Short mmCIF file of C-alpha atoms and ligand atoms in Angstrom, two decimals:
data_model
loop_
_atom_site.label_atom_id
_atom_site.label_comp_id
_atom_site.label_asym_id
_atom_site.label_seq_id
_atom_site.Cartn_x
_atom_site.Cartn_y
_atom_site.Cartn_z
CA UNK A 19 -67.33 -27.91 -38.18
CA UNK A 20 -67.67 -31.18 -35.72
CA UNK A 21 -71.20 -30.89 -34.23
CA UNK A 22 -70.67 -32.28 -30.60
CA UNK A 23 -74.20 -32.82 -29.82
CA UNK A 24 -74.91 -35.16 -33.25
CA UNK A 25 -71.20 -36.33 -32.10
CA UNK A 26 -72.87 -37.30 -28.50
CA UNK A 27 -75.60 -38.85 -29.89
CA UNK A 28 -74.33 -40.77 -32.19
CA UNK A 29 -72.17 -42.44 -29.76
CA UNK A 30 -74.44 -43.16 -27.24
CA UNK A 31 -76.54 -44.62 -29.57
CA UNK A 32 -74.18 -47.38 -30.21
CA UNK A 33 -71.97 -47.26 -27.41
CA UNK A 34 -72.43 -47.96 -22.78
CA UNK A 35 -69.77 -44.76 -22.47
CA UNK A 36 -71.11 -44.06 -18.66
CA UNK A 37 -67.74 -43.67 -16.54
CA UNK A 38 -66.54 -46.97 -15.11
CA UNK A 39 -64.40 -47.75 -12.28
CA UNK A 40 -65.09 -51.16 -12.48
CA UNK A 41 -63.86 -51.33 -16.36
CA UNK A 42 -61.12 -48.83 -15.59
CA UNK A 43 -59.96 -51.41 -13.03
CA UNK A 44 -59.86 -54.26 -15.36
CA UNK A 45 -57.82 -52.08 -17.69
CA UNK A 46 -55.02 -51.61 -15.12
CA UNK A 47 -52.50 -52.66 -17.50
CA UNK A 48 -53.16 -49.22 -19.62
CA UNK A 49 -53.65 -47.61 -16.59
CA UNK A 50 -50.51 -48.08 -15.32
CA UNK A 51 -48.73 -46.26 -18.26
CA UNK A 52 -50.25 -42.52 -17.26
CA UNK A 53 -51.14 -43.18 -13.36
CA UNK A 54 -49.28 -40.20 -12.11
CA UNK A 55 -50.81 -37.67 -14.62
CA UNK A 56 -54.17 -38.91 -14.63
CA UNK A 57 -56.44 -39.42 -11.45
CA UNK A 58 -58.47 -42.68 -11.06
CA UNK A 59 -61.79 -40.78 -11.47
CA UNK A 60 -60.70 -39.29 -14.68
CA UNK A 61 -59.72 -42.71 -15.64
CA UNK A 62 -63.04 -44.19 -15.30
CA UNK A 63 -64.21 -41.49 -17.47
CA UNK A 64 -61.74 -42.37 -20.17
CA UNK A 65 -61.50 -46.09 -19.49
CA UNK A 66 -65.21 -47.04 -21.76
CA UNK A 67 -64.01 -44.88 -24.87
CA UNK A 68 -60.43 -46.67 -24.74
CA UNK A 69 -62.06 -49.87 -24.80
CA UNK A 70 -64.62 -48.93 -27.92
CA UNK A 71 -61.80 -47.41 -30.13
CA UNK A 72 -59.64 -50.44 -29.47
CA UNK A 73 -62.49 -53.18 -30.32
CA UNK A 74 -63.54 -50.74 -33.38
CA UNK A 75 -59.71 -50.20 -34.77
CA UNK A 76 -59.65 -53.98 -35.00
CA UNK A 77 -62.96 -53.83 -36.73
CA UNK A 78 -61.63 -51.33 -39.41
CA UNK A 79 -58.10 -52.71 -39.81
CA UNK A 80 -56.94 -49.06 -38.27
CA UNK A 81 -53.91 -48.01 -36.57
CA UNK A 82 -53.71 -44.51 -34.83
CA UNK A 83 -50.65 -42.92 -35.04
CA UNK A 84 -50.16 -40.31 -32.17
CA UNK A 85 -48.07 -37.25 -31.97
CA UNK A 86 -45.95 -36.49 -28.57
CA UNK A 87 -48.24 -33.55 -27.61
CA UNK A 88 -51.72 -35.94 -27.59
CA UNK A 89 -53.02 -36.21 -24.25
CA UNK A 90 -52.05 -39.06 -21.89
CA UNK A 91 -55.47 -41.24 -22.24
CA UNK A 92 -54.51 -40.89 -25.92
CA UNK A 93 -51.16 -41.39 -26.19
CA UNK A 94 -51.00 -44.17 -23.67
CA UNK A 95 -54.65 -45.67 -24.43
CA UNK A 96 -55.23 -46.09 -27.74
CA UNK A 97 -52.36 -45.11 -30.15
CA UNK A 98 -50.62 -47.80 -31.91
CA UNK A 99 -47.07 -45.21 -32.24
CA UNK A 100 -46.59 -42.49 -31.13
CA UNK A 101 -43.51 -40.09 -32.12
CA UNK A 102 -42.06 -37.07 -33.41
CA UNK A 103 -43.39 -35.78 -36.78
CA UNK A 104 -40.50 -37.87 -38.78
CA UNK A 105 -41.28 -41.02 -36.94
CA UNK A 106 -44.94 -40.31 -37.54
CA UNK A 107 -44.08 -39.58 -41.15
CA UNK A 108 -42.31 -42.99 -41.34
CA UNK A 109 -44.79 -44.99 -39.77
CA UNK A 110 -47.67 -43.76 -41.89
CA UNK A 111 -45.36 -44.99 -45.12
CA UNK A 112 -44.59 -48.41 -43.89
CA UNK A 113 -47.82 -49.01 -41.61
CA UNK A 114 -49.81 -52.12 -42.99
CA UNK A 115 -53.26 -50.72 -42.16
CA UNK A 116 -56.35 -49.62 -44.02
CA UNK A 117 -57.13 -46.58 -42.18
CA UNK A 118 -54.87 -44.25 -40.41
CA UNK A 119 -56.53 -42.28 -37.78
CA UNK A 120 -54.33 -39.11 -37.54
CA UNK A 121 -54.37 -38.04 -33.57
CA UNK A 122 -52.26 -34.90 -34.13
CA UNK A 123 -53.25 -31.87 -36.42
CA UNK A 124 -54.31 -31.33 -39.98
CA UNK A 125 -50.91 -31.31 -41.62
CA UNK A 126 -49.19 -34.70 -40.10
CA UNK A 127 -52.98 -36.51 -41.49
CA UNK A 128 -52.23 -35.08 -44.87
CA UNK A 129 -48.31 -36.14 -44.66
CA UNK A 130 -49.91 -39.25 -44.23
CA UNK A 131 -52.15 -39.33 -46.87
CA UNK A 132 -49.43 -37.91 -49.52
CA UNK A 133 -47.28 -40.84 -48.53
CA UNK A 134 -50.45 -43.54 -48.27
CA UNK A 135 -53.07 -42.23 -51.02
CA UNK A 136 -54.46 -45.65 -51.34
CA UNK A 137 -55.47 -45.98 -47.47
CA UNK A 138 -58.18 -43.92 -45.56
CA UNK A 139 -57.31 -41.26 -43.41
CA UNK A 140 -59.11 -39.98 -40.69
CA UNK A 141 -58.78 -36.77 -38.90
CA UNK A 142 -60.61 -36.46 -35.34
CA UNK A 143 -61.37 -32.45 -36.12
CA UNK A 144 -60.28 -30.88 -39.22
CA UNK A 145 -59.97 -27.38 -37.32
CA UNK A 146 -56.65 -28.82 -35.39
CA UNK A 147 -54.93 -26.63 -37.72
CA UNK A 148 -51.13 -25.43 -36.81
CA UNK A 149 -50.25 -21.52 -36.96
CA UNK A 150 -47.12 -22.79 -38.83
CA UNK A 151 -48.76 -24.03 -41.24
CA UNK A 152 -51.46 -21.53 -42.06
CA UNK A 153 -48.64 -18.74 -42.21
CA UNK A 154 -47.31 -19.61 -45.57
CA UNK A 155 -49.24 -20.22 -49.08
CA UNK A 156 -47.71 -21.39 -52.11
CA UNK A 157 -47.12 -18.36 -53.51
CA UNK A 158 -45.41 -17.50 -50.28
CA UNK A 159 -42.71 -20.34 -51.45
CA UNK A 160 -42.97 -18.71 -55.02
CA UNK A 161 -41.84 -15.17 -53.69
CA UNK A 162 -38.96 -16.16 -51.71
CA UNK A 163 -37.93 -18.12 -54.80
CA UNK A 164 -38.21 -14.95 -56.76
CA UNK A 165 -35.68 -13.03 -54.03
CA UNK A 166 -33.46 -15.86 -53.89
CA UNK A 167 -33.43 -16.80 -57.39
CA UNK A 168 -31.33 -20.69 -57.31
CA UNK A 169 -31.39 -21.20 -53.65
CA UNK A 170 -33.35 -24.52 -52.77
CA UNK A 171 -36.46 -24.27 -50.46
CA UNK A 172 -36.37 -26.13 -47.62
CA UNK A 173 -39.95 -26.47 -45.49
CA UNK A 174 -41.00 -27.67 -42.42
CA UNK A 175 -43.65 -30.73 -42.60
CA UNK A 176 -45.88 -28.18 -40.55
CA UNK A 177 -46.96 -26.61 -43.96
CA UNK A 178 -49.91 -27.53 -46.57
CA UNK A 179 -49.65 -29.96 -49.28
CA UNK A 180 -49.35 -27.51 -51.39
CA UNK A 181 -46.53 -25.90 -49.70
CA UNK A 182 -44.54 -29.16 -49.84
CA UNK A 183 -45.29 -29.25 -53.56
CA UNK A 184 -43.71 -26.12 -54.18
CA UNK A 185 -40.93 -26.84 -51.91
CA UNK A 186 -37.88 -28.53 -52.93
CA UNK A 187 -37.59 -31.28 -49.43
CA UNK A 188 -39.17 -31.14 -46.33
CA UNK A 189 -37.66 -31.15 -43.12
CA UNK A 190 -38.40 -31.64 -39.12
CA UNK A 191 -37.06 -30.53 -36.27
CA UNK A 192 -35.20 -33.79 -35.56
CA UNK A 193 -33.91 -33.61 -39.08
CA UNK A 194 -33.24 -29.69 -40.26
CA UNK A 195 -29.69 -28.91 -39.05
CA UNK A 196 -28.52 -31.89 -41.48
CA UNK A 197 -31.03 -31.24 -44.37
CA UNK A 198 -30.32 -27.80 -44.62
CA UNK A 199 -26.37 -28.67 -44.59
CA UNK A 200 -27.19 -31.78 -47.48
CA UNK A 201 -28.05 -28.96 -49.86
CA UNK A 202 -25.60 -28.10 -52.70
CA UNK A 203 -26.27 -24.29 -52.79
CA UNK A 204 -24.61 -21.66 -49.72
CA UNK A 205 -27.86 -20.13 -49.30
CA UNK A 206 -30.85 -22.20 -48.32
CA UNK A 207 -34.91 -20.88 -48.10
CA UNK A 208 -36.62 -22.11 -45.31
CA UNK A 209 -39.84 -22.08 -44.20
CA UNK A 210 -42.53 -21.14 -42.79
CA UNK A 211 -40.64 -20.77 -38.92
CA UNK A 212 -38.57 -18.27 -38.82
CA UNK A 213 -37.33 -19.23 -35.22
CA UNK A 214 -36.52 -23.01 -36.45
CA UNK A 215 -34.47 -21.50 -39.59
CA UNK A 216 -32.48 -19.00 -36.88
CA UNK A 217 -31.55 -21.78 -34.45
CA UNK A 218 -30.75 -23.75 -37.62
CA UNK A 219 -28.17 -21.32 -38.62
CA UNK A 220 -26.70 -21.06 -35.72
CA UNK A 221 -25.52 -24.67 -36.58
CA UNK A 222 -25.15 -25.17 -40.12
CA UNK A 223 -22.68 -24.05 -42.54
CA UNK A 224 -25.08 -22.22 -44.56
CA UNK A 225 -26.59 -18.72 -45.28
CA UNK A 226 -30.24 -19.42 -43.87
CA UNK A 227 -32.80 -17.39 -44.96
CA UNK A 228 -36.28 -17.55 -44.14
CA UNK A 229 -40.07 -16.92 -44.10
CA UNK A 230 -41.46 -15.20 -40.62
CA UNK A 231 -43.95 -17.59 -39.57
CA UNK A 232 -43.87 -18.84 -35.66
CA UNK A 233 -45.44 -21.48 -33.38
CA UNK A 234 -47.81 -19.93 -31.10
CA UNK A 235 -47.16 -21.90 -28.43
CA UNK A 236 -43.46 -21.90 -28.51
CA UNK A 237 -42.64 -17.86 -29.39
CA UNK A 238 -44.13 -17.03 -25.73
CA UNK A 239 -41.49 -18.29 -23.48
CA UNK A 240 -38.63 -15.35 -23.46
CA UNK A 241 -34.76 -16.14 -22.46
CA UNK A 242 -35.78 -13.75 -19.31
CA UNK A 243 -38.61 -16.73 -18.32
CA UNK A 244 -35.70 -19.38 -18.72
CA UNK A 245 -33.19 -17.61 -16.30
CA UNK A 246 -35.63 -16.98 -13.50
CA UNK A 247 -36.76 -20.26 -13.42
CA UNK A 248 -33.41 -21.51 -13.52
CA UNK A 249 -32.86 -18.33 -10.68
CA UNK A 250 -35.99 -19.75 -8.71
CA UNK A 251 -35.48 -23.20 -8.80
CA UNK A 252 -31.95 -24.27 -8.97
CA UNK A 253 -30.49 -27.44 -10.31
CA UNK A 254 -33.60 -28.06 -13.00
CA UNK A 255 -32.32 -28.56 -16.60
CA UNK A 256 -34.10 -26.57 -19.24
CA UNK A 257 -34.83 -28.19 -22.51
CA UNK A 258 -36.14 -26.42 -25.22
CA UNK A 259 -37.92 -27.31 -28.44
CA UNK A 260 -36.23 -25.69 -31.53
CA UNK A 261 -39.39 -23.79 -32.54
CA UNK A 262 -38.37 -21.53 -29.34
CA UNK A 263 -36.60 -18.23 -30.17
CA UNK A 264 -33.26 -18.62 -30.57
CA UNK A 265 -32.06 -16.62 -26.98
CA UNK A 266 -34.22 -19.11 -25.51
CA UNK A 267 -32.56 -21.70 -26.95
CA UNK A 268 -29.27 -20.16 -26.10
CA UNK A 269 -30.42 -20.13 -21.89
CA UNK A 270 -31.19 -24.12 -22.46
CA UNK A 271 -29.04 -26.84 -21.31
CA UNK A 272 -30.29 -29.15 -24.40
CA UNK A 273 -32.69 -28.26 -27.37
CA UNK A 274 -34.20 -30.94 -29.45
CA UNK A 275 -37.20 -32.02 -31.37
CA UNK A 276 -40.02 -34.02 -29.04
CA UNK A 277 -38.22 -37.28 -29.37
CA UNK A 278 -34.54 -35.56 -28.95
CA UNK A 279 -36.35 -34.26 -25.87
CA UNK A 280 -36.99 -37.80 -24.46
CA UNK A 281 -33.86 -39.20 -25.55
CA UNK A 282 -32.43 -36.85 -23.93
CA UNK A 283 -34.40 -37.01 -20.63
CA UNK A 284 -34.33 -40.57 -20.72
CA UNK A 285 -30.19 -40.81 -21.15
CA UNK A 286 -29.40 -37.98 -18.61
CA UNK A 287 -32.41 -38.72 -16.03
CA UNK A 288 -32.00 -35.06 -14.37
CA UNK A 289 -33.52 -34.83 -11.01
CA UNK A 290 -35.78 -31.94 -12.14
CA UNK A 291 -36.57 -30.95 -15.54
CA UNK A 292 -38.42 -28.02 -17.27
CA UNK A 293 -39.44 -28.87 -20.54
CA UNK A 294 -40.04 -25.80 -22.34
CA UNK A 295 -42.24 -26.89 -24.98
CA UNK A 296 -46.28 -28.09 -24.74
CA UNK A 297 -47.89 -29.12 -21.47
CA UNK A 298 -48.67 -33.03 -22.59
CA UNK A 299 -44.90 -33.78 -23.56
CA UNK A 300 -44.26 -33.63 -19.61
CA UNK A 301 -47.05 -35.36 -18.92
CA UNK A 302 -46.66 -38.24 -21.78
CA UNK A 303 -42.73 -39.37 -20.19
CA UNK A 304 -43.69 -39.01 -16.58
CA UNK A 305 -44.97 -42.59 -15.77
CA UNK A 306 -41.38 -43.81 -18.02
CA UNK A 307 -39.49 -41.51 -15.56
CA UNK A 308 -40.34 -41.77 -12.15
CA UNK A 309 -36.99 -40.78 -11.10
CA UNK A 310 -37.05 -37.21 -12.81
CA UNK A 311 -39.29 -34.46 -11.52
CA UNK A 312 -40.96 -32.65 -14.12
CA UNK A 313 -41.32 -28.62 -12.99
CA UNK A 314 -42.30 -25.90 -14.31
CA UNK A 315 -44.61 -24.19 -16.88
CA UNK A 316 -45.91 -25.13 -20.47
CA UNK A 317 -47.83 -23.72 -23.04
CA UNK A 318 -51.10 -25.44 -24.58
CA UNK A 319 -50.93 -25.88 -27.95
CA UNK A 320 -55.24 -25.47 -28.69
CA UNK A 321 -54.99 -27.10 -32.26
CA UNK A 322 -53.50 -30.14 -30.69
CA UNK A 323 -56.05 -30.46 -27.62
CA UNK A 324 -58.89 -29.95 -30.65
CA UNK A 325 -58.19 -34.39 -30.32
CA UNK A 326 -60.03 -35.74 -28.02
CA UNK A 327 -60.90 -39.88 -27.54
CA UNK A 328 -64.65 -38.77 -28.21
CA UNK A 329 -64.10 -37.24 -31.68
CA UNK A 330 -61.48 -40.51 -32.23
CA UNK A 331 -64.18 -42.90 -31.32
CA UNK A 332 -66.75 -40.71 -33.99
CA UNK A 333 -64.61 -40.65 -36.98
CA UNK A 334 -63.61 -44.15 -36.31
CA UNK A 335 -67.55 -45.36 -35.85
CA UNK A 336 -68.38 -43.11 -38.56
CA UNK A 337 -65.69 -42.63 -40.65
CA UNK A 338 -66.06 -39.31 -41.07
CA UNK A 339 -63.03 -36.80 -41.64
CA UNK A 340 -61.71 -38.12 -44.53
CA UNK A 341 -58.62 -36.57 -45.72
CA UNK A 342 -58.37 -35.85 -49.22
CA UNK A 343 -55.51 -34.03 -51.14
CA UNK A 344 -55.58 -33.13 -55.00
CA UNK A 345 -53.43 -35.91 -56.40
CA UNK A 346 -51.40 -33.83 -58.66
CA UNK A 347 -50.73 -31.48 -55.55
CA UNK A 348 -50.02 -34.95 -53.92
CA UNK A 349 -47.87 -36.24 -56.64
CA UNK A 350 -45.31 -32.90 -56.08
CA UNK A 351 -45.45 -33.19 -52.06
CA UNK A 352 -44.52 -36.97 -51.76
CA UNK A 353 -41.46 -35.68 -53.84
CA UNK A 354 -40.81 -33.21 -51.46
CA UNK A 355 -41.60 -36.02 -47.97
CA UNK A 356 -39.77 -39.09 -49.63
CA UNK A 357 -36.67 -36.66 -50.37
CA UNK A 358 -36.89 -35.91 -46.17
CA UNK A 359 -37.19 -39.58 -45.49
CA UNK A 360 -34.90 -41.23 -48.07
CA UNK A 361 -31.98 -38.52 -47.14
CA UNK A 362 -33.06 -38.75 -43.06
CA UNK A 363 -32.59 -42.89 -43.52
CA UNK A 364 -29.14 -42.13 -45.31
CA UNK A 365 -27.70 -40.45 -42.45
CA UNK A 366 -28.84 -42.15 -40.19
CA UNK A 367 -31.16 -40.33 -38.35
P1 LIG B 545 -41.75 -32.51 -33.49
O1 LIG B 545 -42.61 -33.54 -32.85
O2 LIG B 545 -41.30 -32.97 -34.83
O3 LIG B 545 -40.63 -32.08 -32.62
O4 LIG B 545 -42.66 -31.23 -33.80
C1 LIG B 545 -43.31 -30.53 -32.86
C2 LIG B 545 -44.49 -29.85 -33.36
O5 LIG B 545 -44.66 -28.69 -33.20
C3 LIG B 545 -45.53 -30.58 -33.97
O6 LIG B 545 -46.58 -29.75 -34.10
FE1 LIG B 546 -48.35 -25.94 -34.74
FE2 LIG B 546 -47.02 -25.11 -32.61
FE3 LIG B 546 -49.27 -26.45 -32.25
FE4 LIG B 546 -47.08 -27.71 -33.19
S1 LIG B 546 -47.33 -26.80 -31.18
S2 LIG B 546 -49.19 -27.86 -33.98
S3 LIG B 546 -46.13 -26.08 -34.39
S4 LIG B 546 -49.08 -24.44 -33.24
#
């Protein structure tokens, strides 16, 4: 477990991180790409870190690749992409870098890792774990193969290496729908979500069946939450992430993974919107889309928030949180990835 205080002291051995308005107001530039979601104060705060991890990824030849639900001062400050889980998948398998510094949780570093074993990985905290993923084992994969003897096994990137391994292709939320339909058998495994596989049914040609893990953060909103807020506050569109159960989905006007979302957004600019997923996807679009109101409640995802720009600045100084994964466990999940990637590129997704 990260030890903040040696984390603390470490850094301010080597690094002037006292809050700064006068830096923050030379770095208007990044500024300018979260000033409605974060307050100039806070920005000062951030504004000395930003500046350290983007002199030190030079330093290390390191790109950090952020997920959608990172914090603005992340996702605007100091990633190099930012995306769903298949664009971060991509990236990390074309990205000319040494060292990949994972700013989302423990699964997306080792997705990395499995499709770039000879570059360094770094992962901020190694608890930012996913409930997803720790829901499902290997042998998990093994007994649904047992009751479904011939059907393929299709799992969600939010899983272990050694889930993938044991898998037969991965899949993400921008991707499932067609992956599950690209496979030759009429009944398909999938897990670990068993709300993802249900709203995949409902639009694929196949017998879905599936293991019954869930997202913490998306199982709590209820189709009842949906229609009073759409009761409440009329005119708001409701978009929903597919890990939502599916009568949620069913009271949304749109449901898509976290880049559908802002495509989505982005093409239909709706005066308000209520996205009905975790609270930094809101806040990460809001300086792109002044024109759209964004309403409403989220959900915290905690594994996600475990990132912070201190614990990127550590691993980075240090680098600490190296992510290792058995190569022959490896070997059997890149398999697993590359058939995602190689089938998402054929169709065009
Ligand atoms: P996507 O970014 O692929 O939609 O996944 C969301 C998620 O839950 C990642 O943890
Ligand atoms: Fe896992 Fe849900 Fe958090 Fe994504 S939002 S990392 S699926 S717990």
């Amino acid at each position: 477990m990260l030890d903040l205080s040696v984390v603390r002291s470490t850094l301010s051995d080597h690094y002037d991180l006292t809050p700064s308005p006068e830096l923050a107001s030379e770095m208007q530039d990044i500024y300018a790409r979260m000033d409605r979601v974060v307050t100039p104060p806070d920005f000062a705060i951030y504004a000395p870190y930003i500046k350290a991890i983007n002199a030190l990824k030079k330093e290390r030849n390191a790109v950090i690749l952020g997920h959608n639900y990172m914090t603005p001062e992340i996702f605007h400050g100091v990633s190099d992409f930012v995306g769903d889980s298949l664009q971060l998948a991509m990236k990390a398998s074309e990205v000319e870098a040494d060292v990949i510094v994972q700013a989302g949780v423990h699964f997306m570093a080792e997705t990395s890792k499995i499709l770039s074993p000879e570059k360094t990985v770094l992962m901020p905290d190694m608890e930012a774990g996913c409930s997803l993923a720790e829901s499902i084992t290997a042998d998990g994969i093994e007994e649904m193969r047992a009751k479904y003897p011939g059907a393929p096994v299709v799992s969600y990137v939010n899983t272990t290496a050694e889930v993938k391994a044991a898998s037969d292709i991965c899949c993400t939320s921008s991707n499932a729908v067609q992956i599950v339909n690209a496979m030759e058998s009429d009944t398909v495994i999938m897990t670990p979500d068993q709300y993802l596989a249900q709203n995949v049914a409902n639009e694929a040609d196949k017998n879905v069946v599936y293991w019954p893990g869930s997202c913490i953060v998306h199982e709590q909103y209820t189709a009842k939450d949906l229609r009073d807020f759409r009761e409440w506050n009329p005119g708001t569109r409701l978009i929903a992430h597919p890990e939502c159960p599916p009568d949620v989905v069913a009271e949304a006007d749109f449901s898509g993974s976290t880049s559908g979302i802002l495509k989505y957004v982005t093409d239909e600019k709706p005066e308000k919107a209520m996205l009905i997923t975790e609270c930094s996807m809101a806040s990460n679009i809001a300086d792109e889309l002044p024109e759209v109101d964004f309403v409403g409640p989220c959900n915290m995802c905690p594994y996600m928030k475990k990132i912070t720009l201190e614990k990127i600045l550590y691993v980075l100084h240090t680098m600490e949180g190296q992510v290792e994964v058995d190569p022959a466990v490896a070997e059997k999940a890149r398999l697993s990835v590359q058939a995602m990637i190689d089938l998402s590129k054929k169709l065009g997704l």
